[in-house]
CSV table of C-alpha atoms in Angstrom, one decimal:
chain,number,residue,atom,x,y,z
A,534,MET,CA,1.2,-34.5,60.6
A,535,ASP,CA,2.9,-31.8,58.2
A,536,ALA,CA,-0.2,-29.5,58.8
A,537,PHE,CA,0.1,-30.0,62.6
A,538,THR,CA,3.8,-29.2,62.5
A,539,SER,CA,3.3,-25.9,60.6
A,540,PHE,CA,0.4,-24.8,62.6
A,541,PHE,CA,2.7,-24.7,65.7
A,542,ASP,CA,5.5,-23.4,63.7
A,543,SER,CA,3.4,-20.5,62.9
A,544,GLN,CA,2.3,-20.1,66.5
A,545,SER,CA,6.0,-19.7,67.6
A,546,ARG,CA,6.3,-16.6,65.2
A,547,ASN,CA,9.5,-18.0,63.5
A,548,ILE,CA,8.4,-16.4,60.0
A,549,TRP,CA,7.1,-13.1,61.8
A,550,SER,CA,9.3,-9.9,61.6
A,551,TYR,CA,8.5,-6.3,62.3
A,552,ASP,CA,8.6,-5.6,58.7
A,553,THR,CA,5.8,-8.2,58.2
A,554,LEU,CA,3.9,-6.4,61.0
A,555,LYS,CA,4.1,-3.0,59.4
A,556,ASN,CA,3.6,-4.1,56.0
A,557,PHE,CA,0.1,-3.0,55.4
A,558,ARG,CA,0.0,-3.1,51.6
A,559,GLN,CA,-3.1,-2.9,49.6
A,560,ILE,CA,-5.2,-6.0,50.1
A,561,SER,CA,-6.0,-7.7,46.8
A,562,PRO,CA,-9.6,-8.9,46.0
A,563,ILE,CA,-8.6,-12.6,46.6
A,564,VAL,CA,-7.1,-11.7,50.1
A,565,GLN,CA,-10.1,-9.6,50.9
A,566,ALA,CA,-12.3,-12.6,50.0
A,567,HIS,CA,-10.1,-14.9,52.1
A,568,LEU,CA,-10.3,-12.7,55.2
A,569,LYS,CA,-14.1,-12.7,55.0
A,570,GLN,CA,-14.2,-16.4,54.7
A,571,VAL,CA,-11.8,-16.5,57.8
A,572,TYR,CA,-13.9,-14.3,59.8
A,573,LEU,CA,-17.1,-16.0,58.8
A,574,THR,CA,-15.8,-19.2,59.9
A,575,LEU,CA,-14.4,-17.5,63.2
A,576,CYS,CA,-17.8,-16.2,63.9
A,577,CYS,CA,-19.4,-19.5,63.6
A,578,ALA,CA,-16.6,-21.2,65.7
A,579,LEU,CA,-17.5,-18.4,68.5
A,580,ILE,CA,-21.1,-19.3,68.2
A,581,ALA,CA,-20.5,-22.9,68.4
A,582,SER,CA,-18.2,-22.2,71.5
A,583,ALA,CA,-21.0,-20.3,73.1
A,584,VAL,CA,-23.2,-23.4,72.6
A,585,GLY,CA,-20.6,-25.5,74.3
A,586,ALA,CA,-20.5,-23.1,77.3
A,587,TYR,CA,-24.3,-23.1,77.5
A,588,LEU,CA,-24.4,-26.8,77.5
A,589,HIS,CA,-22.0,-26.8,80.4
A,590,ILE,CA,-24.3,-24.6,82.4
A,591,LEU,CA,-27.2,-26.7,81.6
A,592,TRP,CA,-25.6,-30.1,82.2
A,593,ASN,CA,-22.2,-29.6,83.8
A,594,ILE,CA,-20.4,-31.3,80.9
A,595,GLY,CA,-17.2,-29.3,81.0
A,596,GLY,CA,-13.9,-30.7,82.4
A,597,TYR,CA,-10.8,-32.7,81.6
A,598,LEU,CA,-12.7,-34.9,79.3
A,599,THR,CA,-13.8,-32.0,77.0
A,600,THR,CA,-10.5,-30.4,77.1
A,601,PHE,CA,-8.9,-33.7,75.8
A,602,ALA,CA,-11.7,-33.9,73.3
A,603,CYS,CA,-10.9,-30.4,72.0
A,604,LEU,CA,-7.2,-31.1,71.7
A,605,GLY,CA,-8.0,-34.3,69.9
A,606,THR,CA,-10.3,-32.6,67.3
A,607,ILE,CA,-7.8,-29.9,66.7
A,608,ILE,CA,-5.0,-32.3,66.0
A,609,TRP,CA,-7.4,-34.5,63.8
A,610,LEU,CA,-8.1,-31.1,61.9
A,611,LEU,CA,-4.7,-30.2,61.5
A,612,SER,CA,-3.8,-33.8,60.4
A,613,THR,CA,-6.6,-33.7,57.7
A,614,PRO,CA,-5.5,-32.5,54.1
A,615,PRO,CA,-7.0,-29.1,53.1
A,616,CYS,CA,-9.0,-30.8,50.4
A,617,GLU,CA,-11.4,-32.4,52.8
A,618,GLU,CA,-12.9,-28.8,53.4
A,619,GLN,CA,-16.3,-29.9,54.8
A,620,LYS,CA,-14.6,-32.4,57.5
A,621,ARG,CA,-12.1,-29.7,58.6
A,622,VAL,CA,-15.0,-27.1,59.1
A,623,SER,CA,-16.9,-29.8,61.1
A,624,LEU,CA,-13.9,-30.6,63.1
A,625,LEU,CA,-13.3,-26.9,63.9
A,626,MET,CA,-16.8,-26.5,65.0
A,627,ALA,CA,-16.4,-29.6,67.1
A,628,SER,CA,-13.4,-28.3,68.8
A,629,ALA,CA,-15.0,-24.9,69.3
A,630,VAL,CA,-17.9,-26.6,71.3
A,631,PHE,CA,-15.6,-28.7,73.3
A,632,GLU,CA,-13.5,-25.5,74.1
A,633,GLY,CA,-16.7,-23.6,75.1
A,634,ALA,CA,-17.6,-26.4,77.4
A,635,SER,CA,-13.9,-26.6,78.9
A,636,ILE,CA,-14.1,-23.0,79.9
A,637,GLY,CA,-17.9,-23.2,80.9
A,638,PRO,CA,-17.0,-23.6,84.7
A,639,LEU,CA,-15.2,-20.3,84.6
A,640,ILE,CA,-18.0,-18.6,82.7
A,641,ASP,CA,-20.5,-20.0,85.0
A,642,LEU,CA,-18.5,-18.7,87.9
A,643,ALA,CA,-18.3,-15.2,86.3
A,644,ILE,CA,-22.1,-15.4,85.7
A,645,GLN,CA,-22.8,-15.7,89.4
A,646,ILE,CA,-20.8,-12.5,90.3
A,647,ASP,CA,-22.8,-9.6,91.5
A,648,PRO,CA,-21.8,-6.7,89.5
A,649,ARG,CA,-22.4,-4.3,92.4
A,650,SER,CA,-19.4,-6.0,94.0
A,651,CYS,CA,-17.1,-4.7,91.4
A,652,TYR,CA,-17.6,-1.0,92.7
A,653,VAL,CA,-16.4,0.3,96.0
A,654,SER,CA,-16.5,4.0,97.0
A,655,LYS,CA,-13.1,5.5,97.9
A,656,ALA,CA,-14.5,6.4,101.3
A,657,THR,CA,-14.8,2.8,102.2
A,658,ARG,CA,-11.3,1.5,101.0
A,659,VAL,CA,-9.3,0.0,103.6
A,660,PRO,CA,-5.8,1.2,103.8
A,661,LEU,CA,-3.0,-1.6,103.0
A,662,PRO,CA,0.6,-1.9,104.1
A,663,TRP,CA,3.2,-0.6,101.5
A,664,TRP,CA,4.5,-4.1,101.1
A,665,LEU,CA,1.0,-5.6,100.6
A,666,ALA,CA,0.0,-2.8,98.1
A,667,LEU,CA,3.2,-3.7,96.2
A,668,ILE,CA,2.4,-7.3,95.8
A,669,TRP,CA,-1.0,-6.5,94.7
A,670,CYS,CA,0.2,-4.1,92.1
A,671,VAL,CA,2.8,-6.6,90.6
A,672,ARG,CA,0.0,-9.4,90.6
A,673,ALA,CA,-2.3,-6.8,88.9
A,674,SER,CA,0.1,-5.7,86.4
A,675,LEU,CA,0.9,-9.2,85.4
A,676,ILE,CA,-2.6,-10.1,84.7
A,677,TYR,CA,-3.2,-7.1,82.7
A,678,LEU,CA,0.2,-7.4,80.9
A,679,GLY,CA,-1.0,-11.1,79.8
A,680,LEU,CA,-4.1,-9.6,78.4
A,681,LEU,CA,-2.2,-7.0,76.4
A,682,VAL,CA,0.1,-9.8,75.2
A,683,PHE,CA,-2.8,-12.1,74.0
A,684,VAL,CA,-4.3,-9.0,72.4
A,685,GLY,CA,-0.9,-8.4,70.6
A,686,TYR,CA,-1.1,-11.9,69.4
A,687,MET,CA,-4.3,-11.4,67.7
A,688,ILE,CA,-2.9,-8.2,65.9
A,689,VAL,CA,0.2,-10.1,64.7
A,690,ASP,CA,-1.6,-13.3,63.7
A,691,THR,CA,-4.2,-11.2,61.6
A,692,GLN,CA,-1.2,-9.6,59.7
A,693,ASP,CA,0.4,-12.9,59.5
A,694,ILE,CA,-2.6,-14.3,57.9
A,695,ILE,CA,-2.7,-11.5,55.4
A,696,GLU,CA,0.8,-12.0,54.5
A,697,LYS,CA,0.3,-15.8,53.9
A,698,ALA,CA,-2.7,-15.1,51.9
A,699,HIS,CA,-0.7,-12.8,49.7
A,700,LEU,CA,1.8,-15.7,49.3
A,701,GLY,CA,-0.8,-18.1,48.2
A,702,ASP,CA,-1.8,-19.7,51.6
A,703,LEU,CA,-5.6,-19.6,51.5
A,704,ASP,CA,-6.4,-22.2,54.3
A,705,TYR,CA,-9.1,-20.3,55.9
A,706,VAL,CA,-10.0,-23.3,58.3
A,707,LYS,CA,-6.4,-23.1,59.8
A,708,HIS,CA,-6.4,-19.3,59.9
A,709,ALA,CA,-9.8,-19.2,61.7
A,710,LEU,CA,-8.4,-21.7,64.2
A,711,THR,CA,-5.4,-19.5,64.8
A,712,LEU,CA,-7.6,-16.5,65.7
A,713,PHE,CA,-10.0,-18.6,67.7
A,714,THR,CA,-7.3,-19.7,70.0
A,715,ASP,CA,-6.2,-16.0,70.3
A,716,PHE,CA,-9.8,-14.9,71.1
A,717,VAL,CA,-10.3,-17.7,73.7
A,718,ALA,CA,-7.1,-16.7,75.5
A,719,VAL,CA,-8.2,-13.1,75.6
A,720,PHE,CA,-11.8,-14.1,76.8
A,721,VAL,CA,-10.4,-16.4,79.6
A,722,ARG,CA,-8.1,-13.5,80.7
A,723,ILE,CA,-10.8,-11.1,80.9
A,724,LEU,CA,-12.8,-13.6,82.9
A,725,ILE,CA,-9.9,-14.0,85.3
A,726,ILE,CA,-9.6,-10.3,85.7
A,727,MET,CA,-13.2,-10.0,86.5
A,728,LEU,CA,-13.0,-13.0,89.0
A,729,LYS,CA,-9.9,-11.4,90.7
A,730,ASN,CA,-11.4,-8.0,91.1
A,731,SER,CA,-14.7,-9.6,92.6
A,732,ALA,CA,-12.5,-11.8,95.1
A,733,GLU,CA,-10.7,-8.7,96.3
A,734,LYS,CA,-14.0,-6.8,96.7
A,735,SER,CA,-15.4,-9.4,98.6
A,736,GLU,CA,-12.5,-9.8,100.9
A,737,LYS,CA,-12.5,-5.9,101.9
A,738,LYS,CA,-16.2,-6.3,102.6
A,739,LYS,CA,-15.5,-9.1,104.8
A,740,LYS,CA,-12.6,-7.3,106.6
A,741,ARG,CA,-14.9,-4.3,107.1
A,742,ARG,CA,-17.5,-6.5,108.7
A,743,ASP,CA,-14.9,-8.3,111.1
């Protein structure tokens, strides 16, 4: 369980500082090779996640069961010693498939959105009361702020991975998992923004018809 604890310690950014973020020193060949391995593994995990989402669209398998399975495989991965490299990579791919299936319902809903509903001409906009407009602006700001926060996590985690690699931590599977969770968070936030915008446009169209 030491690996599991260290992973969540890194997520809390206890070892991160502003000096770490701005330290873009020359990357050594060893660290460059490590980053290539991390991003290759991340790419494979994203493909596996896309497969999981596609399986949900075909067979509607996503839900609580796949979510718990994703968490279980991540815990199993972090509890497995780094020497069992092939097993840990397999667990990462399995967790990515389960993660893709878990967010499959959200993706399926976003696919069904009519892209034309995301555009409304200025002439057809319905005036809103000032207090309702204020509430809408606050909600929208929080959503976009959340997106920026998760993008910031990706930047910080990338620099943190480089620093760890310079210090000898070359666990590319764990580092790929860190970036994968960041990427999923950003992707889900983008889908939420799309769905929110679509719902608001649909509501405006309904009010105009009424």
